[in-house]
XYZ file of C-alpha atoms in Angstrom:
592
model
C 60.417 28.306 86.595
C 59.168 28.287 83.100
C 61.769 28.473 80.204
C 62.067 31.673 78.033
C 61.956 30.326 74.272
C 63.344 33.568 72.415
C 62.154 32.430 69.141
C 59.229 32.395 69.938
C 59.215 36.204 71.979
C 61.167 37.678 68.774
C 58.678 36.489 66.545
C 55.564 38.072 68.848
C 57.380 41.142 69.018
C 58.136 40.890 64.962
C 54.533 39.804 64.508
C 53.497 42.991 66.845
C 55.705 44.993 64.643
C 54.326 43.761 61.151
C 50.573 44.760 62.574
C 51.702 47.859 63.431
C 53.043 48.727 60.219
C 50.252 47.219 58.173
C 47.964 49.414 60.471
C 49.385 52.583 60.029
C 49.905 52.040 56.297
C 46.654 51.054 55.723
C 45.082 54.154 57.944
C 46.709 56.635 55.776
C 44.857 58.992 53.902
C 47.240 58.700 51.021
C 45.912 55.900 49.171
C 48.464 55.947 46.496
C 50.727 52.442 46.305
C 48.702 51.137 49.338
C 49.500 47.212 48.488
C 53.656 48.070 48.125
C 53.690 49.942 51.434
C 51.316 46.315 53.147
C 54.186 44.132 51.194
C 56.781 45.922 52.789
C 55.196 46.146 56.034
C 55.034 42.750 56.321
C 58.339 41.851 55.239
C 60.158 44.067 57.251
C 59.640 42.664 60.429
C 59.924 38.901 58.356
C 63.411 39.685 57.289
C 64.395 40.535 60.735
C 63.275 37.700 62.023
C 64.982 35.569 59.550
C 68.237 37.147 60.097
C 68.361 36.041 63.198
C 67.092 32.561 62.880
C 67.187 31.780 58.793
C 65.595 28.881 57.447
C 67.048 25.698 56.767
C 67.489 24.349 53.443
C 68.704 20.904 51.842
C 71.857 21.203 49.955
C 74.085 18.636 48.600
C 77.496 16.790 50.287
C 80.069 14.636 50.496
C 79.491 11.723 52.703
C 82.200 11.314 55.570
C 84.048 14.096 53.784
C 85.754 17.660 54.795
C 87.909 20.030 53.285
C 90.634 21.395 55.134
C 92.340 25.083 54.048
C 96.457 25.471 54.692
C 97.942 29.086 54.111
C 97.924 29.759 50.051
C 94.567 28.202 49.286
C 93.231 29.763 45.897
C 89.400 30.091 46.516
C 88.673 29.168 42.865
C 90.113 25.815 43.662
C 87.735 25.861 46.588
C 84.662 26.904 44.634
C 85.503 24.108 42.091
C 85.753 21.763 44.984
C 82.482 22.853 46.621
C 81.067 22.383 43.085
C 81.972 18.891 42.871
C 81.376 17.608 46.297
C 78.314 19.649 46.986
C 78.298 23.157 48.908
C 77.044 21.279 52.290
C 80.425 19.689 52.946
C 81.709 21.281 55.190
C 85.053 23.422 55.020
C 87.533 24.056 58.120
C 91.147 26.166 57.959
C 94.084 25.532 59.287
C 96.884 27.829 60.256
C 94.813 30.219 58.047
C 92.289 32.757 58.214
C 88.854 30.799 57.711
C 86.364 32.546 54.896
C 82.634 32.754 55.203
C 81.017 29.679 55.752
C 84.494 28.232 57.193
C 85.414 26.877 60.408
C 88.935 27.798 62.454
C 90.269 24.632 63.317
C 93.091 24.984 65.920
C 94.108 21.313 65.923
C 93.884 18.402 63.569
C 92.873 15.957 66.785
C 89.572 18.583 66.867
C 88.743 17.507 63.154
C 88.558 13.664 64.434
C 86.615 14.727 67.158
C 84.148 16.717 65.788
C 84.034 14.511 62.431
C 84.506 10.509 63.624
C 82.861 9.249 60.668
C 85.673 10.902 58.523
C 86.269 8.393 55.390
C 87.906 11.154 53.352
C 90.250 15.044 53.752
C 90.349 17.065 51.031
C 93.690 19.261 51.885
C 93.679 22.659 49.841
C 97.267 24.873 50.108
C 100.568 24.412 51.024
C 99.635 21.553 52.999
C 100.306 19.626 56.146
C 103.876 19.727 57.909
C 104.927 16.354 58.174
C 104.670 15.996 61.986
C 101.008 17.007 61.835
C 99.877 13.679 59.487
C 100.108 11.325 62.637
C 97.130 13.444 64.396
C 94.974 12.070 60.621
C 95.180 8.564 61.800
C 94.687 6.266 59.056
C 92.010 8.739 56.737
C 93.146 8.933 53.254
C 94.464 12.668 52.346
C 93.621 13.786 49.121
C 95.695 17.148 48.137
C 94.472 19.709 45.388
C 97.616 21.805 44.101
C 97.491 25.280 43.338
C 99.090 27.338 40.642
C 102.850 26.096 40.121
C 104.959 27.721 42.674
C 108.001 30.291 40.833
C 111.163 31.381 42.832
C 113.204 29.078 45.039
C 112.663 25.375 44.808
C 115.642 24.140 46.489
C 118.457 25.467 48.426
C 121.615 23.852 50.135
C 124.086 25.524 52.371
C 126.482 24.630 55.757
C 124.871 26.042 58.417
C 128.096 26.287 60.297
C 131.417 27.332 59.481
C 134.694 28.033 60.648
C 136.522 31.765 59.975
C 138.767 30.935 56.968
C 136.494 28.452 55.033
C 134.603 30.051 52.027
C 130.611 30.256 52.311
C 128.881 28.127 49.413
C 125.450 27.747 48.760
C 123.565 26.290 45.766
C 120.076 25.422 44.504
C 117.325 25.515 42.206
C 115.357 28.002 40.670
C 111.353 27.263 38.755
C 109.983 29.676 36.849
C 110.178 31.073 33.283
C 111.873 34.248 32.260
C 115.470 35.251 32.585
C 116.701 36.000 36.626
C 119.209 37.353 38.466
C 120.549 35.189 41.490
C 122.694 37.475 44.185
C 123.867 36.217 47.202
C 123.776 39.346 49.818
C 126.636 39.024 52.804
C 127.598 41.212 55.574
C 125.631 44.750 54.410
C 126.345 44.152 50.276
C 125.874 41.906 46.935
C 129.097 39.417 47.246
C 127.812 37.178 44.019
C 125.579 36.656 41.440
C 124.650 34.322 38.315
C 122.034 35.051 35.653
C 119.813 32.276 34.818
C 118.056 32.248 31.351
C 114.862 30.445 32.514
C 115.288 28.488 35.653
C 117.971 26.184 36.387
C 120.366 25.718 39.207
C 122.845 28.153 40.701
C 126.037 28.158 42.939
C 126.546 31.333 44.763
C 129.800 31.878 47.526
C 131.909 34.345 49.696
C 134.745 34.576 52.207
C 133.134 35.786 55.341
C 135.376 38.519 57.495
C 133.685 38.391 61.015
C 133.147 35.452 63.022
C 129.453 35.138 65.274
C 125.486 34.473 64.513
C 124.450 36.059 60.896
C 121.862 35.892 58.034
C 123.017 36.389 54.456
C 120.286 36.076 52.144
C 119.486 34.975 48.528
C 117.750 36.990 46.224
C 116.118 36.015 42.899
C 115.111 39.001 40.789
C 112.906 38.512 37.668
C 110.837 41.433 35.655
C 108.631 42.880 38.256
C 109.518 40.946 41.549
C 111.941 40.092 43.922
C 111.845 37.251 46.139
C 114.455 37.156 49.120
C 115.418 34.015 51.498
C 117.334 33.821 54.531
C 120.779 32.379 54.944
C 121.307 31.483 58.900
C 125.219 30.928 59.547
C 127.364 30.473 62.698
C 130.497 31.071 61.824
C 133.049 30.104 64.404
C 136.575 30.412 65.052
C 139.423 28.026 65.097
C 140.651 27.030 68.590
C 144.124 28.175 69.098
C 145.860 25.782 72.054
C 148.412 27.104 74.010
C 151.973 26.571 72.777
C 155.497 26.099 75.108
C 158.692 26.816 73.537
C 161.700 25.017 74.628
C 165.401 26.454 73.855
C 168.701 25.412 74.685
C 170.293 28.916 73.820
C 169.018 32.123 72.306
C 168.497 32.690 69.291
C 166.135 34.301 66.301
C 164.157 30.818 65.404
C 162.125 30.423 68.849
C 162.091 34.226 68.631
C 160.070 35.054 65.393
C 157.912 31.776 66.051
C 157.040 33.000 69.501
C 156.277 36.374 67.392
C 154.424 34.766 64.525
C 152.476 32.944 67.004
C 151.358 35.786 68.971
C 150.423 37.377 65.833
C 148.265 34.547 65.319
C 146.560 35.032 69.506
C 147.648 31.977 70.598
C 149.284 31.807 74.190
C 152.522 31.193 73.945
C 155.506 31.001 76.719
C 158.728 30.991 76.129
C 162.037 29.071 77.899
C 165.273 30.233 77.280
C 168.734 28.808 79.068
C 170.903 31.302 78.903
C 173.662 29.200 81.349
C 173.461 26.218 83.901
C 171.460 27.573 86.266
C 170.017 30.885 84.567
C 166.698 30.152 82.289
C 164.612 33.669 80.569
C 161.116 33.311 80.723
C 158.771 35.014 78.552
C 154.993 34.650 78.923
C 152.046 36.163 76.222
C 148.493 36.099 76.107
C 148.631 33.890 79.248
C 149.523 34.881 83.415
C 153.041 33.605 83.852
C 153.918 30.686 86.059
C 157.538 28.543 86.882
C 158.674 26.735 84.068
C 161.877 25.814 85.645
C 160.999 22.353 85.684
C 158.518 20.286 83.481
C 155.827 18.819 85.912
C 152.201 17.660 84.897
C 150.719 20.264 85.934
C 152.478 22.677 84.173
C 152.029 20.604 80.594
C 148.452 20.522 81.269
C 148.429 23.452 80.541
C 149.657 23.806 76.770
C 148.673 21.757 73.215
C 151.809 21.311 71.750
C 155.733 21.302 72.986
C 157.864 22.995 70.411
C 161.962 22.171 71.769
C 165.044 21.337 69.769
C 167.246 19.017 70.398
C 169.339 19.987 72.938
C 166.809 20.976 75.261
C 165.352 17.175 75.273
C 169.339 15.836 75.802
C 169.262 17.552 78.801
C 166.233 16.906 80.256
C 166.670 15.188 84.072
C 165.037 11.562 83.549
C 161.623 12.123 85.735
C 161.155 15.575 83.354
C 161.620 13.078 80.239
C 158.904 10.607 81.769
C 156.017 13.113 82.162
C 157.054 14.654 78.787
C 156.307 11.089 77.488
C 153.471 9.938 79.569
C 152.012 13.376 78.340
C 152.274 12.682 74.523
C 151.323 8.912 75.120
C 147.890 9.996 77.034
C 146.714 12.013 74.444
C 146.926 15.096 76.460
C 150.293 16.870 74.414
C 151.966 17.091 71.237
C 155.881 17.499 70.760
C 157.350 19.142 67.479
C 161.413 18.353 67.723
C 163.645 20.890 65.911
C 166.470 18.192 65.023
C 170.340 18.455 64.150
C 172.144 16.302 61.837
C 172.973 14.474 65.054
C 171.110 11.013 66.561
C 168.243 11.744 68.492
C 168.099 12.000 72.130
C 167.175 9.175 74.556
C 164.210 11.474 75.701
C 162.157 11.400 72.590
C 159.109 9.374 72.074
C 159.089 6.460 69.352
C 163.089 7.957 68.812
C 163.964 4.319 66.926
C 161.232 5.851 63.750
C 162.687 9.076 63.531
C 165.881 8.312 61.853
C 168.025 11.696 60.929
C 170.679 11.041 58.335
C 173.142 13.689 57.679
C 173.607 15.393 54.141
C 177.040 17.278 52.594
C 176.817 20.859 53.387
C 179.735 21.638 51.781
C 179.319 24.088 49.110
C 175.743 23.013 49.020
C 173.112 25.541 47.928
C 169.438 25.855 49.478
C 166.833 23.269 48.608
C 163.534 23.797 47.444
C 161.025 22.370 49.766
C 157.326 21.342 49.371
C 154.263 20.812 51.274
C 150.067 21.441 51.022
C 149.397 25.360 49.794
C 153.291 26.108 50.013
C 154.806 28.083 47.852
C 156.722 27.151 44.979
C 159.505 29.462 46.167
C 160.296 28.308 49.536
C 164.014 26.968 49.823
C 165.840 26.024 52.641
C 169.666 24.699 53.293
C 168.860 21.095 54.405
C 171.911 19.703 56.755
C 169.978 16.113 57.082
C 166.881 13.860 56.228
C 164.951 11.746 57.642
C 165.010 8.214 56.905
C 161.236 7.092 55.452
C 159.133 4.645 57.283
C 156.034 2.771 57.683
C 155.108 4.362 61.194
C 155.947 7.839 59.935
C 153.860 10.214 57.700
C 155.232 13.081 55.815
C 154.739 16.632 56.252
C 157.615 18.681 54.697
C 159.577 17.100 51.277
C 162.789 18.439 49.412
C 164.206 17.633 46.303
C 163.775 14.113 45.212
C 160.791 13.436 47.732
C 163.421 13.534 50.822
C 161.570 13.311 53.789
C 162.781 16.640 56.059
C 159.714 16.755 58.811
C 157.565 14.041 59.278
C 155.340 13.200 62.599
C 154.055 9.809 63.873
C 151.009 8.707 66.250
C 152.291 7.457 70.092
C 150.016 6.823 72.169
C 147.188 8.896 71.191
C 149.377 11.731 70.845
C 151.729 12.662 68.128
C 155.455 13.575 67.417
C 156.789 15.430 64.768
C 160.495 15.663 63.690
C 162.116 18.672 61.529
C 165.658 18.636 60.318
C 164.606 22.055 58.220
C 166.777 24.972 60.226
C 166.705 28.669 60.309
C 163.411 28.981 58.945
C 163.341 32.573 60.823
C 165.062 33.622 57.539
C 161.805 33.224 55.289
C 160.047 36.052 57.220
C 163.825 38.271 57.148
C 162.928 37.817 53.121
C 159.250 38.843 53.198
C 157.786 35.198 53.078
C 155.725 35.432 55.772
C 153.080 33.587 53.904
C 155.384 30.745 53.565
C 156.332 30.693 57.032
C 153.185 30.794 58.703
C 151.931 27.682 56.601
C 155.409 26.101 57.168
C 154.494 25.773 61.168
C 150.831 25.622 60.913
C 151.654 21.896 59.161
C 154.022 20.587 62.317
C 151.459 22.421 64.751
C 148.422 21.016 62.955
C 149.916 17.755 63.172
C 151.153 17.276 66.922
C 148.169 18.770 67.842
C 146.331 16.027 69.998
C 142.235 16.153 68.654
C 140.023 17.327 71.237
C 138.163 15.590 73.786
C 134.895 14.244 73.465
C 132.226 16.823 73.816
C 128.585 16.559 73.675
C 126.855 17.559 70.743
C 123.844 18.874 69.634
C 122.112 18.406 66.219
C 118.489 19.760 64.773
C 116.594 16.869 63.165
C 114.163 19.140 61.074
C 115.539 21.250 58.111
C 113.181 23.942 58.289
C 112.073 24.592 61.848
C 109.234 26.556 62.124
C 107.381 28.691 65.392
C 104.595 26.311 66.578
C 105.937 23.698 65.025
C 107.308 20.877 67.054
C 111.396 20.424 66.760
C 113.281 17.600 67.551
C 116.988 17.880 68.700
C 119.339 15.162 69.138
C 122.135 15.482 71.753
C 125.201 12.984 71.444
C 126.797 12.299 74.636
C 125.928 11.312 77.925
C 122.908 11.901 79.550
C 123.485 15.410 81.545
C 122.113 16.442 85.184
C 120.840 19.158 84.979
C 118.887 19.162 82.446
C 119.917 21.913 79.109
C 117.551 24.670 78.346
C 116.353 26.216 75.146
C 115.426 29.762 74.621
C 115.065 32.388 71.937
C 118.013 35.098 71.732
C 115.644 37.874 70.842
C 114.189 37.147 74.715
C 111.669 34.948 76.397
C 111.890 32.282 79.178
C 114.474 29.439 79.169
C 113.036 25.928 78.843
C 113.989 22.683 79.895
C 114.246 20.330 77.528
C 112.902 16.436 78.164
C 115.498 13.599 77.208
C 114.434 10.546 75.856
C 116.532 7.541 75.323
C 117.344 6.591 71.623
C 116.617 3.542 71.002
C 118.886 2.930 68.293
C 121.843 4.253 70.091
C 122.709 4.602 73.891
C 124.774 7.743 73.308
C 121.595 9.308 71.858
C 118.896 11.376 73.511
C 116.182 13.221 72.263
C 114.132 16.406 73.122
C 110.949 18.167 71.382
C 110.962 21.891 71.839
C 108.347 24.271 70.365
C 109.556 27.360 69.252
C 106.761 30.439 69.410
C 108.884 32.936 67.357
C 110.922 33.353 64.580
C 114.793 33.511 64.446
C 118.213 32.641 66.833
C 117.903 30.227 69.275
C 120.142 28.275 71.726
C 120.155 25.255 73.434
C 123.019 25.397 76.600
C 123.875 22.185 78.282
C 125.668 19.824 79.355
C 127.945 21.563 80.945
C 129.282 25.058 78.591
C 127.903 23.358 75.027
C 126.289 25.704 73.715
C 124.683 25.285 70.174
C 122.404 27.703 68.050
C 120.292 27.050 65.614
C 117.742 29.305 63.628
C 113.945 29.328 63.628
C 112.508 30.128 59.941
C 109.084 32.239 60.065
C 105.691 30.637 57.846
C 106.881 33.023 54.785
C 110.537 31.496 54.210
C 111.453 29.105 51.676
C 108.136 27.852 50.448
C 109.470 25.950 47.715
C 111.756 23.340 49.334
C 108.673 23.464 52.315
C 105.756 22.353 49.793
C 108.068 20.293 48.312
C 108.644 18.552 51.625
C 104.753 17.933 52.396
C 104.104 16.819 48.464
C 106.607 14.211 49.989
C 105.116 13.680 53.206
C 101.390 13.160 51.961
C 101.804 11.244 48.343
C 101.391 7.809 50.388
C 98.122 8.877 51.829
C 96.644 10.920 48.471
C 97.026 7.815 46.820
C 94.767 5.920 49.356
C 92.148 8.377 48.857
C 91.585 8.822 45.284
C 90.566 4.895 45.088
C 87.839 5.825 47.347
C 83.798 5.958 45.555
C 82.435 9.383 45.643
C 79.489 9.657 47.504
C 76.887 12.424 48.101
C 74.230 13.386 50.466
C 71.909 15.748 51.446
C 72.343 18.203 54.346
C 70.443 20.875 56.046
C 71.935 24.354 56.874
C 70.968 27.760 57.073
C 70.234 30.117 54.457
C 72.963 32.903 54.398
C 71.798 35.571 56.897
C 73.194 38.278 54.789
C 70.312 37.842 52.523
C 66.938 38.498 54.293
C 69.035 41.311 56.150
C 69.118 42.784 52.679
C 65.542 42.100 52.554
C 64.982 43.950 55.795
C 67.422 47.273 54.644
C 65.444 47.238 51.157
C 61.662 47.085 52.884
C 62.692 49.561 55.600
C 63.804 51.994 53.104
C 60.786 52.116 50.848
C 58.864 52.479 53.576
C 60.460 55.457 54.676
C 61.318 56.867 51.122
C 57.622 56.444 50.547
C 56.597 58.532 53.176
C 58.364 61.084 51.852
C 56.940 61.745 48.952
């Protein structure tokens, strides 16, 4: 079967078409602008052939050479580029709408394919994120900046904090012209700092509700305002469980079983009221027998708080689990001591060292610690002889050592000789109080276990954008997923090996939108981290590719310029003009 060439039937039925129109013009009786109405007869039909095929033409280019278009081109830069290198070379965009006589290009690997003879890339923009460059290969990148960029150049912040610490963030501002930095938190303008022209700024705020947010930055100059995001996690601080040990009743283990509550901690509570009768009181936690002190039972709580007494009469199996306990790490004992020697039952007992004091007419002490209060006072019955092994918490007068805690095992034991501290909240120093146990607690604390990690290598993840994330800790089965909060499936994330570090693995994830997102695995780590869209923080960003491509813009400026000629098209837009302005006087002219 014979091929249809439909060239060459469009220009028989244009030719058809011209005759026609020649013939009627030219059988008119109206002889009046005969040779305008043949002219346009004839190149009607011509410039409607032509816009569908146009004619080639010769115009200048850049051998081996391409321009490339990122978002925030200026087409006068491009003009003056086509200028230079000749309109022929030829123009593709990138992650950007492409303008006429422009090429989408949806991958860089594409450009190599469709261009192997590239010697030369003439990037235009923001430029290339770093992790694109590899798909270049070794061709030289030569980048043509636009106008300076004004607002935000840098910006540093902790992505993460814990409810209690104070939210900082600071950076740099470009531009001329007084501005107004503000830092907006939780629904309202927390900060701000005026900048005369440019310059750097430091911006904070005590955040009041622990989860996933986004504060923002704002820069406001005369007759625009610019506004970044601020992605926090803030967290809050575990709270382990806390057991209570007293010989007798009384208000101390009373208003710290209260202030601890206050706090949410679990807390339980043993009281021996005689020889055989112990109270039991149980908060924030199901109760259970605490008649005797058995491993399971301490596995369950952080820290032992007991005075003296209770440890003297502690069976001897009871006083070996206390100990292995502490020693493995897995609890921390704070001892409420009297002016008495120490009992047999309490770890590393030959460092702790209590050496009575006169009470006799004496009058209450002032006592001194981190953030305390200068008013705090206390009637100190004994000391505790300084050591090498021990480190100090709580001073008095004359840098006496009253509470001081020491490393056994890898847990901890801290001593106090300070009594009736109960009183300090009787006098309205709760304050005082609260910090006065939160430095024994904090101390016996044992650290928590080892727990897998996750961290994200990129500073500015962006959708479509490939993300690395590092997870510290052995290798898990099954694998941890990734997913966007706003919705969307859950995907599984790839491990590779480090090869720097065993402990290391490493996962590429491509996020497709903006925003929260969580990566969950091993086991219940869970860590979030947020997804920036192509319009946030463009300074730092361009700054960041400037970086990435000054290497390979240097290789290509040393490179000749050299020019060729190329054939292309005529613009189509132009002989369909042709065909509009012929048509019309044809049927104008018949009208008159």
């Amino acid at each position: 079967m014979p091929t249809v060439s439909y060239p060459l039937l469009i220009a028989l039925a244009c030719s058809l078409l011209a005759l026609a129109l020649a013939t009627i013009a030219a059988r008119r009786a109206d002889r009046r602008r005969l040779v305008p109405r043949l002219l346009a007869s004839l190149a009607a039909p011509l410039a409607l052939y032509f816009t569908a095929y146009p004619p080639q033409r010769s115009v200048p280019a850049a051998r081996a050479e391409a321009i490339v278009l990122t978002p925030g081109y200026q087409p006068d830069t491009l003009r003056q580029l086509l200028r230079r290198l000749g309109r022929g070379t030829p123009v593709w965009a990138y992650g950007t709408p492409p303008p006429a006589r422009a090429k989408a290009l949806g991958s860089l690997l594409a450009l190599a394919e469709q261009r192997p003879a590239l010697r030369r890339l003439h990037l235009l923009g923001a430029g290339l994120p770093p992790a694109d460059l590899p798909a270049l290969g070794a061709v030289p990148v030569v980048r043509h900046a636009g106008p300076e960029y004004v607002g935000f150049a840098a910006a540093n912040w902790a992505r993460q904090l814990t409810l209690g610490q104070r939210f900082e963030v600071e950076g740099a501002v470009v531009g001329d012209g007084p501005a107004w930095v503000s830092l907006q938190a939780e629904g309202a303008g927390r900060d701000s700092v005026r900048l005369a022209a440019g310059g750097s700024f430091h911006l904070s705020y005590q955040p009041r509700v622990a989860g996933l947010t986004r504060y923002a930055v704002v820069l406001r100059r005369a007759g625009s305002v610019a506004t970044e995001p601020l992605p926090l996690e803030i967290t809050t601080t575990p709270k382990p469980a806390v057991l209570l040990l007293a010989a007798v009743p009384g208000f101390e283990f009373k208003f710290l079983k209260n202030s601890l509550v206050a706090q949410g901690r679990a807390v339980a509570l043993r009281t021996t009221v005689s020889r055989s009768l112990v109270q039991t009181e149980f908060v924030n936690q199901p109760p259970q027998p605490l008649d005797h002190l058995t491993p399971a039972l301490l596995a369950r709580y952080a820290v032992v708080v007991a005075d003296a007494a209770t440890l003297a009469a502690l069976p001897p199996g009871e006083s070996q689990t206390l100990r292995a306990a502490v020693q493995q790490g897995r609890l921390g004992l704070v001892l409420l001591a009297d002016p008495t020697p120490l009992p047999a039952a309490v770890p590393a007992r030959a460092d702790f060292v209590v050496q009575p004091l006169p009470v006799a007419g004496a009058t209450a002490q002032p006592l001194a610690w981190p953030d305390a209060p200068a008013s705090v006072r206390a009637l100190l019955p004994a000391r505790l002889r300084p050591g090498a092994a021990l480190r100090p918490l709580i001073t008095g007068p004359g840098g006496e050592l009253v509470a001081a805690g020491r490393r056994y095992g890898l847990g901890a034991v801290v001593v106090s000789v300070v009594p009736e501290t109960f009183r300090w909240a009787l006098q309205g120093q709760s304050a005082a109080y609260v910090s006065f146990w939160s430095q024994l607690l904090t101390a016996a604390t044992p650290p928590p276990a080892p727990a897998a990690t996750w961290q994200v290598l990129s500073r500015w993840p962006h959708p479509r954008q490939p993300l690395t994330l590092r997870l510290a800790g052995p290798r898990p089965t099954p694998l941890p997923t990734a997913q966007a909060l706003a919705g969307g499936h859950a995907v599984a994330l790839a491990l590779a090996q480090d090869t720097r570090l065993p402990e290391w693995s490493t996962a590429e994830y491509w996020p497709s939108t903006a925003g929260w997102h969580q990566v969950r695995g091993p086991g219940r780590t869970v860590h979030s981290f947020y997804v920036y869209d192509s319009a946030a923080w463009r300074g730092p960003i361009l700054r960041e590719n400037e970086l990435a491509l000054a290497t390979r813009a240097a290789r290509g400026r040393e490179l000749p310029l050299a020019t060729i000629l190329v054939r292309e098209p005529w613009p189509a837009g132009w002989f369909f003009g042709l065909f509009l302005l012929a048509a019309g006087f044809l049927w104008l002219e018949e009208k008159l």
